[in-house]
Amino acid sequence: MTRIVVAGASAGGGTDILARLLAERLAPVLKQAVVVENRPGASNTIAAELTAKAAPDGTTLLLATNTGQAVAPHLIKLKFDPLKDLQPLGLVAVMPNVLVVAATAPYRNVQDLVKAMADKPGQLKYASSGIGSTQHIVGEAFNLATSTKAIHVPYKGSSQAHLDIIGGNVDLMFDTTSSAMGQIRGAKFRALAVTTPQRAAELPDVPTLAEAGVKGADIQTWYALYVTAGTPKAAVDRLAAELQAALKNPDVASRIKGLGGEIVPMSVEAFAEMNKAEFERYGKLIREAGIKVDGS
């Protein structure tokens, strides 16, 4: 039987890249084909709902981010419970978000961008991979931290947003390094800052937002693997063990590092606790910031 890894974003985005990387490692040990099926839209919750409602036999896996698991549930009415209907298998990687503009844009640094936003309130546009995504949340946090206003333009995935940034249809994006690094290395994007407390190892010359004078918008993106709740414990344990084995593989570790990511080994139980804590953290942040779907 084919085992399906469901990625909640479009082909070419960070989630898709990691899903295909894991599929390559899982197929030989599971002794069957592992197919990556992209179900973009609704801030990764379409893919999550498909997995939540699948047969609990361990053949449908979800590679998700905190977008779908911790942020979007507080903004979008769902037909499933992300905490009860999905069984965590483990954390895959933690990625910085990086503030990018087109390489041809006039903004050389964060200060240039903030000045343009202040001079032209409501005229600049920032892209995200969807309403309720971490890119959306950090964009709104950036607006608040700089007392400016860029307009949110949601897409069904990062790869679609990239085309409009390069084409000049939108001005900026807080994208994950996993999906943005290719455009940065290809000189299509200019990286202005990372949204982490420390500089990213793969972007040592790019300052943090705090170094650039912006505080209060430090939000990272994490990726994790889930299976349908109710899957037998033996299958959960085996899948979790194979995930950890894949992450210890030198080639996998090197490729995740090359995307700007960090692997944080964690048991199923520890990650389940983290997942719940992140769900509560983002719910509090969204309520306090007054972020809503309408008017996004």
XYZ file of C-alpha atoms in Angstrom:
296
model
C 0.000 0.000 0.000
C 1.245 3.482 -0.849
C 2.057 5.684 2.101
C 1.278 9.330 1.452
C 3.027 12.333 2.954
C 0.660 15.292 2.614
C 2.365 18.663 2.333
C 0.135 21.630 3.098
C 1.729 24.016 0.670
C 2.382 24.301 -3.042
C 5.189 22.515 -4.858
C 8.542 24.221 -4.423
C 7.782 25.734 -1.021
C 9.592 24.870 2.200
C 7.046 22.285 3.327
C 7.181 20.563 -0.049
C 10.991 20.472 -0.035
C 11.099 18.845 3.394
C 8.280 16.411 2.549
C 10.185 15.147 -0.484
C 13.387 14.887 1.515
C 11.648 12.707 4.113
C 9.859 10.684 1.453
C 13.228 9.726 -0.045
C 14.432 8.379 3.316
C 11.209 6.697 4.436
C 10.456 4.762 1.246
C 13.332 2.231 1.558
C 12.773 1.476 5.255
C 8.997 1.195 4.882
C 9.530 -0.921 1.768
C 6.883 0.912 -0.222
C 6.527 4.052 -2.302
C 6.078 7.274 -0.343
C 4.248 9.807 -2.494
C 4.135 13.528 -1.691
C 0.656 14.901 -2.322
C 0.349 18.690 -2.287
C -2.880 20.109 -0.876
C -2.252 23.879 -0.650
C -4.677 26.447 0.687
C -6.473 27.555 3.847
C -3.165 28.033 5.654
C -2.259 24.332 5.470
C -5.553 23.252 7.048
C -6.863 21.522 3.900
C -3.998 19.040 4.154
C -4.489 18.736 7.904
C -8.213 18.017 7.527
C -7.518 15.349 4.907
C -5.097 13.652 7.307
C -7.380 14.070 10.331
C -10.216 12.317 8.470
C -8.111 9.573 6.872
C -8.219 5.944 7.964
C -6.125 5.603 11.149
C -3.843 2.975 9.677
C -0.572 4.884 9.476
C -0.620 5.288 5.695
C -1.442 9.008 5.625
C 1.180 11.320 7.088
C 1.036 15.104 7.371
C 4.055 17.351 7.161
C 2.752 20.516 8.780
C 4.018 23.789 10.178
C 2.990 25.937 13.102
C 0.909 27.811 10.526
C -1.661 25.029 10.280
C -1.223 23.521 13.713
C -0.921 26.542 16.013
C -1.893 29.742 14.174
C -4.671 29.138 11.634
C -7.000 27.278 14.055
C -7.471 30.570 15.909
C -8.437 32.403 12.708
C -10.280 29.864 10.556
C -13.285 27.738 11.470
C -12.151 24.130 11.093
C -14.064 20.874 10.691
C -11.562 18.988 12.843
C -9.611 19.483 16.065
C -5.861 19.872 15.348
C -4.958 18.758 18.872
C -7.294 15.762 19.087
C -7.548 14.509 15.508
C -3.844 14.480 14.616
C -1.191 12.386 16.375
C 2.244 14.054 16.548
C 5.193 11.940 15.402
C 7.979 14.451 15.895
C 9.576 17.791 15.147
C 11.382 17.872 11.804
C 13.110 21.263 11.775
C 12.944 24.834 13.004
C 13.499 27.536 10.376
C 14.103 31.262 10.695
C 11.858 33.580 8.773
C 13.783 36.007 6.600
C 12.618 39.419 5.418
C 13.139 39.510 1.660
C 12.552 41.987 -1.155
C 13.279 41.667 -4.857
C 16.946 42.027 -5.743
C 15.923 44.922 -7.982
C 14.035 46.753 -5.193
C 15.446 50.072 -3.921
C 15.565 48.905 -0.292
C 19.115 48.099 0.778
C 18.304 47.502 4.451
C 15.453 47.401 6.960
C 15.692 51.134 7.618
C 15.118 51.909 3.922
C 12.051 49.683 3.919
C 10.577 51.125 7.122
C 11.078 54.667 5.798
C 9.232 53.781 2.590
C 6.396 52.230 4.609
C 6.176 55.350 6.773
C 6.286 57.693 3.774
C 3.640 55.693 1.875
C 1.287 54.255 4.505
C -0.869 51.440 3.165
C 0.807 51.456 -0.255
C 3.447 48.781 0.161
C 2.288 45.160 0.121
C 3.665 42.112 1.892
C 3.110 38.556 0.709
C 2.455 35.466 2.795
C 1.763 31.793 2.118
C -1.793 32.309 3.372
C -4.055 33.922 5.946
C -3.017 32.719 9.356
C 0.454 31.640 8.233
C 3.506 32.524 10.294
C 4.452 34.856 7.421
C 1.133 36.651 7.943
C 1.601 36.867 11.708
C 5.165 38.169 11.545
C 4.099 40.703 8.904
C 1.456 42.105 11.244
C 3.942 42.044 14.130
C 6.360 44.019 11.941
C 3.644 46.587 11.205
C 3.013 46.982 14.932
C 6.701 47.096 15.873
C 7.490 49.795 13.305
C 4.211 51.752 13.648
C 3.746 51.453 9.889
C 1.291 49.628 7.644
C 2.020 47.300 4.759
C -1.015 45.556 3.244
C -1.263 41.775 3.509
C -1.552 39.796 0.256
C -2.076 36.061 0.944
C -1.098 33.336 -1.523
C -1.659 29.583 -1.586
C 2.035 28.964 -1.040
C 5.406 30.672 -0.957
C 6.435 29.715 -4.492
C 3.517 31.680 -5.986
C 4.363 34.687 -3.830
C 7.984 34.569 -5.004
C 6.953 35.215 -8.604
C 5.062 38.361 -7.609
C 7.908 39.659 -5.463
C 10.370 39.191 -8.311
C 7.856 40.740 -10.706
C 7.284 43.748 -8.455
C 3.605 43.091 -7.761
C 4.254 42.857 -4.014
C 7.076 44.511 -2.117
C 8.245 42.234 0.678
C 7.774 38.925 2.436
C 8.781 37.252 5.678
C 9.426 33.821 4.214
C 10.985 30.738 5.745
C 14.627 30.220 4.866
C 13.686 26.749 3.605
C 11.744 28.212 0.687
C 13.597 31.533 0.260
C 17.220 30.340 0.214
C 17.078 29.287 -3.439
C 15.929 32.754 -4.517
C 18.477 34.430 -2.229
C 21.348 32.314 -3.563
C 20.080 32.842 -7.107
C 20.249 36.629 -6.595
C 16.512 37.031 -7.160
C 15.863 38.099 -3.555
C 17.715 40.488 -1.285
C 17.640 39.355 2.352
C 17.275 42.292 4.756
C 16.913 40.590 8.162
C 16.126 37.327 9.935
C 13.419 37.042 12.600
C 15.489 35.119 15.121
C 17.365 36.190 18.267
C 20.675 35.254 16.602
C 21.858 35.473 13.012
C 21.186 32.429 10.832
C 24.223 30.229 10.153
C 23.422 30.124 6.428
C 23.005 33.929 6.262
C 25.816 35.223 8.496
C 25.908 38.664 6.879
C 22.175 39.276 7.325
C 21.292 41.094 10.584
C 18.509 40.130 12.945
C 15.488 42.410 13.139
C 16.637 43.485 16.598
C 20.052 44.437 15.198
C 18.225 46.441 12.560
C 16.322 48.303 15.280
C 13.011 46.403 15.155
C 11.935 44.509 18.266
C 8.846 42.392 18.878
C 8.624 40.512 15.571
C 10.803 37.464 16.296
C 8.752 34.524 14.984
C 10.185 31.274 13.628
C 8.553 28.508 11.610
C 8.673 24.890 12.685
C 7.872 21.798 10.662
C 6.597 18.552 12.117
C 5.256 15.166 11.057
C 1.822 13.867 12.120
C -0.371 10.846 11.507
C -4.114 10.377 11.858
C -5.225 10.127 15.503
C -6.232 6.615 16.486
C -3.395 5.006 14.535
C -2.185 1.930 16.513
C 0.617 2.703 18.961
C 2.953 0.218 17.308
C 2.633 2.066 13.998
C 3.061 5.461 15.706
C 6.190 4.261 17.498
C 7.697 2.840 14.336
C 6.996 5.943 12.250
C 8.388 8.189 14.995
C 11.532 6.047 15.208
C 12.008 6.102 11.432
C 11.588 9.890 11.425
C 14.334 10.279 14.030
C 16.564 7.905 12.090
C 16.020 9.935 8.915
C 16.893 13.178 10.711
C 20.152 11.630 11.963
C 21.177 10.755 8.425
C 24.141 13.015 7.502
C 22.736 13.839 4.063
C 19.328 14.814 5.470
C 20.916 16.851 8.262
C 23.178 18.628 5.768
C 20.309 19.458 3.435
C 18.156 20.841 6.255
C 21.101 22.929 7.453
C 21.535 24.179 3.888
C 17.954 25.437 4.011
C 18.821 27.432 7.122
C 17.091 24.974 9.436
C 17.963 23.411 12.757
C 17.113 19.852 13.791
C 15.983 19.586 17.420
C 15.745 15.925 18.545
C 12.578 15.423 20.578
C 10.472 12.478 21.749
C 6.870 12.057 20.640
C 5.685 13.059 24.113
C 7.944 16.127 24.317
C 6.878 17.325 20.902
C 3.188 16.799 21.730
C 3.683 19.100 24.728
C 5.471 21.671 22.576
C 2.694 21.457 19.986
C 0.055 22.192 22.626
C 2.101 25.034 24.147
C 2.596 26.629 20.728
C -1.143 26.342 20.009
C -1.875 28.241 23.224
C 0.924 30.778 22.661
C -0.295 31.798 19.209
C -3.899 31.910 20.345
C -2.908 34.429 23.016
C -0.799 36.463 20.560
C -3.607 36.604 17.980
C -6.172 37.695 20.577
C -3.898 40.365 22.015
C -2.922 41.718 18.579
C -6.537 41.672 17.388
C -5.623 39.766 14.219
C -8.688 38.640 12.273
C -9.319 37.041 8.902
C -11.619 39.855 7.774
C -9.617 42.811 6.642
C -6.389 40.826 6.469
